Short mmCIF file of C-alpha atoms in Angstrom, two decimals:
data_model
loop_
_atom_site.label_atom_id
_atom_site.label_comp_id
_atom_site.label_asym_id
_atom_site.label_seq_id
_atom_site.Cartn_x
_atom_site.Cartn_y
_atom_site.Cartn_z
CA MET A 1 -1.00 34.94 7.46
CA SER A 2 -1.70 31.44 8.78
CA GLU A 3 -3.69 28.92 6.77
CA LYS A 4 -4.70 25.28 7.01
CA THR A 5 -5.97 22.92 4.36
CA MET A 6 -8.59 20.42 5.53
CA PRO A 7 -9.79 18.06 2.79
CA ILE A 8 -13.09 16.30 3.49
CA LEU A 9 -13.34 12.75 2.13
CA PRO A 10 -16.60 11.11 1.00
CA CYS A 11 -18.18 7.88 2.23
CA ARG A 12 -21.59 6.26 1.85
CA THR A 13 -22.08 5.81 5.60
CA ILE A 14 -19.78 7.26 8.23
CA GLN A 15 -19.90 4.70 11.05
CA PRO A 16 -17.94 1.88 9.30
CA VAL A 17 -15.28 4.44 8.42
CA LEU A 18 -15.06 5.64 12.03
CA ASP A 19 -14.87 2.05 13.27
CA PHE A 20 -11.96 1.40 10.91
CA TYR A 21 -9.97 4.41 12.05
CA THR A 22 -10.60 3.79 15.75
CA THR A 23 -9.28 0.26 15.18
CA LEU A 24 -6.09 1.89 13.88
CA GLY A 25 -5.83 4.00 17.06
CA PHE A 26 -7.52 7.20 15.89
CA GLU A 27 -9.88 9.17 18.13
CA VAL A 28 -13.22 10.49 16.89
CA THR A 29 -12.92 14.17 17.81
CA PHE A 30 -16.21 15.31 16.28
CA GLN A 31 -19.32 13.68 14.84
CA GLN A 32 -22.47 15.23 13.41
CA LYS A 33 -25.47 13.23 12.21
CA SER A 34 -27.69 16.06 10.97
CA PRO A 35 -28.36 18.10 8.95
CA SER A 36 -25.63 16.19 7.08
CA PRO A 37 -23.36 13.33 8.26
CA TYR A 38 -19.87 14.61 9.08
CA ALA A 39 -17.04 13.43 11.33
CA VAL A 40 -13.39 14.06 12.21
CA VAL A 41 -10.79 11.53 13.37
CA GLN A 42 -7.30 12.27 14.66
CA CYS A 43 -4.17 10.32 15.56
CA GLY A 44 -1.19 12.44 16.55
CA GLY A 45 -0.76 14.99 13.80
CA ILE A 46 -2.99 13.12 11.34
CA GLN A 47 -6.49 14.57 11.04
CA LEU A 48 -9.02 13.22 8.55
CA ARG A 49 -12.54 14.54 7.88
CA PHE A 50 -15.43 12.69 6.25
CA PHE A 51 -18.89 13.47 4.94
CA GLY A 52 -21.71 11.07 4.14
CA MET A 53 -23.15 10.85 0.64
CA LYS A 54 -26.08 8.45 0.22
CA HIS A 55 -25.48 7.40 -3.41
CA TYR A 56 -21.70 7.25 -3.22
CA GLU A 57 -20.04 4.02 -4.41
CA PRO A 58 -16.85 3.23 -2.40
CA THR A 59 -15.54 0.63 -4.88
CA ALA A 60 -15.57 3.27 -7.65
CA SER A 61 -13.88 5.95 -5.54
CA PHE A 62 -10.94 8.02 -6.75
CA SER A 63 -10.67 10.12 -3.58
CA THR A 64 -7.25 10.20 -1.96
CA CYS A 65 -5.00 12.26 0.27
CA ILE A 66 -1.34 12.27 1.31
CA VAL A 67 -0.18 11.92 4.90
CA GLN A 68 3.46 12.74 5.63
CA THR A 69 5.24 11.18 8.59
CA ASP A 70 8.77 10.91 9.97
CA ASP A 71 8.22 7.32 11.20
CA ILE A 72 6.81 5.42 8.25
CA ASP A 73 8.08 2.02 9.40
CA GLY A 74 6.62 2.42 12.87
CA LEU A 75 3.26 3.63 11.61
CA HIS A 76 2.96 0.80 9.09
CA GLU A 77 3.78 -1.81 11.72
CA THR A 78 1.32 -0.29 14.20
CA PHE A 79 -1.52 -0.23 11.67
CA ARG A 80 -0.82 -3.80 10.52
CA THR A 81 -0.73 -5.06 14.11
CA ARG A 82 -3.99 -3.36 15.03
CA LEU A 83 -5.76 -4.58 11.90
CA LYS A 84 -4.62 -8.15 12.44
CA ALA A 85 -5.82 -8.04 16.05
CA ALA A 86 -9.22 -6.73 14.94
CA TYR A 87 -9.80 -8.85 11.83
CA GLY A 88 -7.69 -11.91 12.53
CA ARG A 89 -5.63 -11.09 9.44
CA VAL A 90 -4.13 -8.09 7.70
CA PRO A 91 -6.63 -7.09 4.97
CA ASN A 92 -4.77 -6.70 1.67
CA ARG A 93 -7.65 -6.72 -0.83
CA GLY A 94 -11.19 -5.44 -0.97
CA LEU A 95 -12.33 -2.74 1.45
CA PRO A 96 -10.69 -1.90 3.76
CA ARG A 97 -7.11 -2.84 2.90
CA ILE A 98 -3.51 -1.89 3.61
CA GLY A 99 -0.63 -2.26 1.17
CA PRO A 100 3.03 -3.18 1.60
CA LEU A 101 5.68 -0.72 2.70
CA LYS A 102 8.26 0.07 0.05
CA ASN A 103 10.50 2.74 -1.44
CA ALA A 104 8.76 4.46 -4.34
CA SER A 105 10.56 5.77 -7.39
CA HIS A 106 9.98 9.43 -6.48
CA GLY A 107 12.09 9.44 -3.32
CA VAL A 108 9.31 8.51 -0.87
CA ARG A 109 9.04 5.49 1.41
CA GLN A 110 5.33 4.79 1.57
CA PHE A 111 2.33 2.52 1.88
CA LEU A 112 -1.23 2.88 0.66
CA MET A 113 -4.26 2.26 2.85
CA THR A 114 -7.86 2.28 1.64
CA ASP A 115 -10.69 2.70 4.15
CA PRO A 116 -14.26 1.29 3.98
CA GLY A 117 -15.35 4.47 2.19
CA GLY A 118 -12.94 3.77 -0.67
CA ASN A 119 -10.61 6.64 0.26
CA CYS A 120 -6.96 5.88 -0.50
CA ILE A 121 -4.68 7.33 2.18
CA ARG A 122 -1.12 7.57 0.86
CA ILE A 123 1.16 7.59 3.88
CA GLY A 124 4.79 8.40 3.18
CA GLN A 125 8.11 9.64 4.45
CA GLN A 126 10.14 11.85 2.14
CA MET A 127 13.60 10.33 1.66
CA SER A 128 14.87 12.75 -0.98
CA ASP A 129 14.40 16.41 -1.91
CA ASP A 130 13.94 15.36 -5.54
CA GLN A 131 10.27 14.42 -5.90
CA HIS A 132 10.46 13.50 -9.59
CA HIS A 133 10.04 9.85 -10.52
CA ARG A 134 13.36 8.19 -11.24
CA PRO A 135 13.86 6.71 -14.73
CA ALA A 136 13.15 3.00 -15.08
CA PRO A 137 16.27 0.82 -14.68
CA LYS A 138 17.84 -0.43 -17.89
CA GLY A 139 18.17 -4.08 -16.88
CA THR A 140 15.37 -6.38 -18.06
CA PHE A 141 14.38 -7.73 -14.65
CA ALA A 142 14.99 -4.60 -12.61
CA ARG A 143 12.82 -2.75 -15.13
CA ALA A 144 10.11 -5.41 -14.77
CA VAL A 145 10.10 -4.96 -10.98
CA HIS A 146 9.98 -1.18 -11.40
CA HIS A 147 7.00 -1.15 -13.78
CA ALA A 148 5.11 -3.92 -12.00
CA SER A 149 5.47 -2.11 -8.67
CA LEU A 150 4.14 1.10 -10.19
CA LEU A 151 1.13 -0.71 -11.62
CA ALA A 152 0.41 -2.66 -8.43
CA ASP A 153 0.87 0.08 -5.87
CA SER A 154 0.34 3.43 -7.58
CA LYS A 155 -2.33 2.49 -10.11
CA GLU A 156 -3.63 -0.64 -8.35
CA ASP A 157 -3.60 -2.49 -11.69
CA LEU A 158 -2.81 -5.90 -10.20
CA THR A 159 -3.56 -7.85 -13.38
CA GLY A 160 -1.19 -5.68 -15.40
CA ALA A 161 1.52 -6.09 -12.76
CA ALA A 162 1.12 -9.88 -12.80
CA GLN A 163 1.44 -9.94 -16.60
CA ILE A 164 4.71 -7.97 -16.51
CA ILE A 165 6.24 -10.28 -13.91
CA ASP A 166 5.07 -13.46 -15.64
CA ARG A 167 6.57 -12.32 -18.95
CA ALA A 168 9.91 -11.63 -17.24
CA LEU A 169 9.93 -14.99 -15.46
CA ARG A 170 9.21 -16.84 -18.72
CA LEU A 171 12.29 -15.45 -20.48
CA ARG A 172 14.80 -18.15 -21.40
CA ASP A 173 17.54 -16.22 -23.19
CA GLU A 174 18.22 -14.06 -20.12
CA ARG A 175 18.10 -15.01 -16.45
CA PRO A 176 17.69 -12.77 -13.38
CA THR A 177 20.25 -12.51 -10.62
CA PRO A 178 19.22 -14.06 -7.28
CA VAL A 179 18.29 -10.61 -5.97
CA GLU A 180 16.20 -9.83 -9.06
CA LEU A 181 14.53 -13.24 -8.90
CA LEU A 182 13.67 -12.82 -5.23
CA ARG A 183 12.13 -9.39 -5.84
CA LEU A 184 10.11 -10.64 -8.82
CA LEU A 185 8.78 -13.65 -6.92
CA VAL A 186 7.86 -11.73 -3.77
CA LEU A 187 6.05 -9.10 -5.81
CA ARG A 188 4.28 -11.83 -7.79
CA ALA A 189 3.17 -13.52 -4.56
CA ASP A 190 1.99 -10.18 -3.19
CA VAL A 191 0.00 -9.40 -6.34
CA ALA A 192 -1.51 -12.90 -6.44
CA THR A 193 -2.56 -12.63 -2.80
CA ARG A 194 -4.24 -9.30 -3.44
CA LEU A 195 -6.00 -10.80 -6.47
CA GLY A 196 -7.21 -13.74 -4.39
CA ASP A 197 -5.24 -16.21 -6.56
CA GLY A 198 -4.10 -18.64 -3.87
CA ASP A 199 -2.41 -21.13 -6.21
CA ALA A 200 -0.24 -18.50 -7.89
CA ALA A 201 0.63 -16.99 -4.51
CA MET A 202 1.70 -20.35 -3.06
CA SER A 203 3.78 -21.17 -6.13
CA ALA A 204 5.60 -17.82 -6.04
CA LEU A 205 6.17 -18.05 -2.28
CA ALA A 206 7.65 -21.54 -2.58
CA ALA A 207 10.00 -20.38 -5.33
CA ALA A 208 10.98 -17.26 -3.37
CA THR A 209 11.90 -19.20 -0.23
CA ALA A 210 14.17 -21.42 -2.36
CA VAL A 211 16.27 -18.48 -3.64
CA HIS A 212 19.73 -18.49 -2.03
CA LEU A 213 21.13 -15.08 -1.10
CA THR A 214 24.38 -13.99 0.48
CA ALA A 215 24.31 -11.85 3.64
CA GLU A 216 25.07 -8.76 1.54
CA GLU A 217 22.29 -9.60 -0.93
CA LYS A 218 19.82 -10.11 1.91
CA GLU A 219 20.63 -6.65 3.22
CA SER A 220 19.90 -5.13 -0.21
CA VAL A 221 16.41 -6.69 -0.30
CA HIS A 222 15.48 -6.15 3.34
CA ASP A 223 11.97 -4.87 2.52
CA ASP A 224 11.30 -7.73 0.10
CA LEU A 225 12.33 -10.34 2.67
CA LYS A 226 10.13 -8.69 5.28
CA ARG A 227 7.22 -8.75 2.85
CA LEU A 228 7.96 -12.44 2.16
CA THR A 229 7.73 -13.16 5.88
CA GLN A 230 4.42 -11.28 6.09
CA LEU A 231 2.97 -13.23 3.17
CA LEU A 232 4.04 -16.53 4.70
CA ASP A 233 2.47 -15.62 8.05
#
């Protein structure tokens, strides 16, 4: 037997969704306007299908799908570059938007992208055969990064993520290592940017750039430093 699964994602109107994906480098391989709006886009081995639904609300959408790739870094960079060329910036809040690239706690390196229809496309590269979420770290600040990242990127609860980080940064009886501080500040700047809180973002970015790291420490936070550079751009 040979089977394929082809999820069809909803949107209020199809054309803005098609425009978004063609900006990313997808090709519209099929489009139907009647009797019901329907379209297919494809880029390499990624194929996405959409249907129009007049009373659908994109901002209240829970629709999602997973895309697996063996070049997550390359795909993320390509999508960011194309979006910046089209919009003059990389959209990181509202619709559409693209999230940061990072290693998730279930052995996947991934980023989340949400299209104008409100569909969250979870694009990832499996880095481990164990797909269970790893336990939270025991250290105070590593645990704060862990939980704040889950809230910000998996649940998109940016306010909750900001609260966790702010509580950790206010502690006086325990201080983070330079690596922990850098990760907390970059994540706080990222969250603030996505919330549209420019003052908090600028404050966290200024503090993050002042953190001194050794060459070995810089290597251990390569993704965080790359995200810092993106946020400063």
